[in-house]
Short mmCIF file of C-alpha atoms in Angstrom, two decimals:
data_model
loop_
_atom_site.label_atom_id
_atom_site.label_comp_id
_atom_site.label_asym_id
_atom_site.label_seq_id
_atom_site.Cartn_x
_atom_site.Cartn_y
_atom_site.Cartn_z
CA UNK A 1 0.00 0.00 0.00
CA UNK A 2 3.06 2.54 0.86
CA UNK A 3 4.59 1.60 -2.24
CA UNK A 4 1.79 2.06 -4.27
CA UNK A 5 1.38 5.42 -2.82
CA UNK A 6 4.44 6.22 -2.89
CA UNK A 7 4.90 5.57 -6.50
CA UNK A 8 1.47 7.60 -7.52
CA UNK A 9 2.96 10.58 -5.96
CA UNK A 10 6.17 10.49 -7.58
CA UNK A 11 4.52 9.73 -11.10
CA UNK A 12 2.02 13.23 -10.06
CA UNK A 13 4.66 15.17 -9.04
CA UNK A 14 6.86 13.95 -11.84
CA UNK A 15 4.32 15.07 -14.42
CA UNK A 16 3.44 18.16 -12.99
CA UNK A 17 7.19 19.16 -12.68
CA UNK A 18 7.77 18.02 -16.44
CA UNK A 19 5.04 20.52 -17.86
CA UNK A 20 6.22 22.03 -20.14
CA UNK A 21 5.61 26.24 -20.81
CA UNK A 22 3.52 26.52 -24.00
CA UNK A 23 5.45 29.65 -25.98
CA UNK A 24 4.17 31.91 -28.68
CA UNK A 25 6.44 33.88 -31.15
CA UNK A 26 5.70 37.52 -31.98
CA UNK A 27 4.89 36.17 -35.65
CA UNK A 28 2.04 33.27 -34.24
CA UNK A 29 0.67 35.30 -32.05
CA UNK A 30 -3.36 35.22 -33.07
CA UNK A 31 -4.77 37.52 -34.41
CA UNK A 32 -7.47 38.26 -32.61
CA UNK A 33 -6.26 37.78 -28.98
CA UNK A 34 -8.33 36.29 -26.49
CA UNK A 35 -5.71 36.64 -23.13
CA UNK A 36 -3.15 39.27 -22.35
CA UNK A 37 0.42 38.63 -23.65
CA UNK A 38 3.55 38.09 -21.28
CA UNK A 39 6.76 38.90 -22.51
CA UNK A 40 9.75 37.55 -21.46
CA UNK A 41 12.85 39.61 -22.81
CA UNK A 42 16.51 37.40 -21.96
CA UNK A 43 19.53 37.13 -23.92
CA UNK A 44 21.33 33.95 -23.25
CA UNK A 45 24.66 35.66 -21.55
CA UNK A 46 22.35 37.15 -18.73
CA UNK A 47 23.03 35.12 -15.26
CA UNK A 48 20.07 36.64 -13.88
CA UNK A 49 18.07 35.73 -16.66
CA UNK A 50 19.26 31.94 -15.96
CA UNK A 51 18.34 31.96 -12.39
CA UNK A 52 14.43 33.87 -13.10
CA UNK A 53 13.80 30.66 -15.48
CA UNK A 54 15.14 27.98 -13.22
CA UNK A 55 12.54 29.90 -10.29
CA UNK A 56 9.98 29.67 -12.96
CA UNK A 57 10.26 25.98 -13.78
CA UNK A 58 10.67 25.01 -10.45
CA UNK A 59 7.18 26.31 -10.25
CA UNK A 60 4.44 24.04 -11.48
CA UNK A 61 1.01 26.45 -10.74
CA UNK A 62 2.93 29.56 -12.33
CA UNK A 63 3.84 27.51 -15.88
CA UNK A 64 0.13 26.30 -15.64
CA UNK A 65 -0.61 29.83 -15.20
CA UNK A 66 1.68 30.65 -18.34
CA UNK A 67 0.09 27.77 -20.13
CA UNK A 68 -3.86 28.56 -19.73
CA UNK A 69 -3.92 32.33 -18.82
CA UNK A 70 -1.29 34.22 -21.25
CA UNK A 71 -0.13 33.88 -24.50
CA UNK A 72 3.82 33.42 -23.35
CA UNK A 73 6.24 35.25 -25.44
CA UNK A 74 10.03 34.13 -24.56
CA UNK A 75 12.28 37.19 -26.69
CA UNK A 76 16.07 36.53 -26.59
CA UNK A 77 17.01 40.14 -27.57
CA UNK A 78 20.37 39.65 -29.31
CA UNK A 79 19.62 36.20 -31.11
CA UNK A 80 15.97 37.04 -32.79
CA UNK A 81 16.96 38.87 -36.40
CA UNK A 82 14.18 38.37 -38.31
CA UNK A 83 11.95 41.37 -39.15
CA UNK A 84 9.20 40.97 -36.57
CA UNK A 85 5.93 43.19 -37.17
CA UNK A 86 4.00 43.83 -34.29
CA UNK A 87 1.56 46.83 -32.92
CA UNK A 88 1.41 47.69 -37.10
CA UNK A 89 4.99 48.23 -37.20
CA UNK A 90 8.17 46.32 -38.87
CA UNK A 91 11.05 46.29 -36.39
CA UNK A 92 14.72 44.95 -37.27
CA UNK A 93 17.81 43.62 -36.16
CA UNK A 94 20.51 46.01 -35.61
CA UNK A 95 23.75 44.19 -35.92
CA UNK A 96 26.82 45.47 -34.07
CA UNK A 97 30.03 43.41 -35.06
CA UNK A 98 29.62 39.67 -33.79
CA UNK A 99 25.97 40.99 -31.32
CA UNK A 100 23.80 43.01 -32.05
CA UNK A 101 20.21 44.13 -30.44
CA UNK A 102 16.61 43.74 -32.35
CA UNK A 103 14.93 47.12 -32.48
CA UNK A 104 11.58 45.86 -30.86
CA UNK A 105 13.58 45.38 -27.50
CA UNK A 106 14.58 48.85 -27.57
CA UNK A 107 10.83 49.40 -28.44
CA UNK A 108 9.24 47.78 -25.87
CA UNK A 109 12.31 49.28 -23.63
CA UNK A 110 10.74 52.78 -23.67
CA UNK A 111 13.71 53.31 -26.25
CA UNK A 112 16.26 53.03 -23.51
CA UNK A 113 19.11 50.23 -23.32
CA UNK A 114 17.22 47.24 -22.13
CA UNK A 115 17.53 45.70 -18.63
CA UNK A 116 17.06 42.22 -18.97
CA UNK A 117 14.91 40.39 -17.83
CA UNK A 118 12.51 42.67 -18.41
CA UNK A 119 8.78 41.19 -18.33
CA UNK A 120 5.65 43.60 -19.97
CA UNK A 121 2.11 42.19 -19.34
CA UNK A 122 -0.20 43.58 -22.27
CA UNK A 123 -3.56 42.96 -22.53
CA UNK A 124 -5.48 42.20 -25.61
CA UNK A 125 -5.53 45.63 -26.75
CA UNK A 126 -2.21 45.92 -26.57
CA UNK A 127 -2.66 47.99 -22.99
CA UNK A 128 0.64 47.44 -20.53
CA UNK A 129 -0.28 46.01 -17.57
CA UNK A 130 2.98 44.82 -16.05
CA UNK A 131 6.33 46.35 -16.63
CA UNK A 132 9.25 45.01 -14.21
CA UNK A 133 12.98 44.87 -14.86
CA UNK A 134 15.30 42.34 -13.19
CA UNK A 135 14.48 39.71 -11.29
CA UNK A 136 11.38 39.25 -10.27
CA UNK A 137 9.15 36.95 -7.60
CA UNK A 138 7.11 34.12 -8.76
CA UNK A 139 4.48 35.36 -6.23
CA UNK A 140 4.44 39.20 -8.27
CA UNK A 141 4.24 37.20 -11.41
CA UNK A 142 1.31 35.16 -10.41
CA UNK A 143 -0.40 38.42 -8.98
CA UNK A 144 -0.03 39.61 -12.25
CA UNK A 145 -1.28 37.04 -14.25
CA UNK A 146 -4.42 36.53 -11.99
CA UNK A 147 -5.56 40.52 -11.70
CA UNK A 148 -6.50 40.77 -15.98
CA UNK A 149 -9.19 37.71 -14.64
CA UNK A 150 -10.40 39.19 -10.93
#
């Protein structure tokens, strides 16, 4: 009987922790939105940015949060160069010897040099809800997420 219990909690909690975040690009995003979208703006050298997504994955209600309430937008700043269009405007990578920064970071920046991570809630209007640079609490994110629904 232990055993048995024993192994139905492992296989839960194994399948819970093994959910996996459902992303959306800027380019299959729908087009008529139906939940707000989170944005998730990284580049792969940031430590902090390392240690926000472990947090997050180590979370099982905030991915199933990700995964039913927002459309979950994961933007690595310096390694997405295609043209992206979004809010009715093109936006471009701007090369800079071997890096380089895509112009919809600085964008969604407020035009300033981007602090990363930087999270922006929008809702389907296109609205900010949430702006926060650094790192920031699972508990802030989940207050976040939840509020667009109260």
């Amino acid at each position: 009987m232990i055993k048995t219990l024993t192994f139905i909690l492992l296989i839960t909690f194994v399948t819970l922790d093994s959910q996996e975040f459902k992303t959306y690009s800027f380019q299959n995003l729908p087009e008529k939105l139906e939940k707000p979208i989170l944005i998730y703006m990284k580049t792969t050298w940031c430590s902090v940015c390392k240690i926000q997504m472990r947090q997050i994955e180590n979370d099982p209600e905030l991915k199933k949060l990700f995964n039913d309430k927002v459309y979950f937008t994961i933007f690595d700043t310096e390694k997405s160069k295609d043209t992206i269009n979004f809010l009715g405007q093109s936006y471009q990578y701007i090369p800079n010897g071997n890096s380089g920064i895509h112009e919809l970071a600085l964008a969604l920046s407020r035009n300033q040099q981007p602090i990363y991570p930087t999270w922006i809630l929008m809702d389907s209007d296109f609205k900010v809800l949430f702006y926060q640079q650094g790192l920031t609490d699972n508990a802030i994110l989940r207050m976040q997420i939840i509020k667009p629904f109260e």
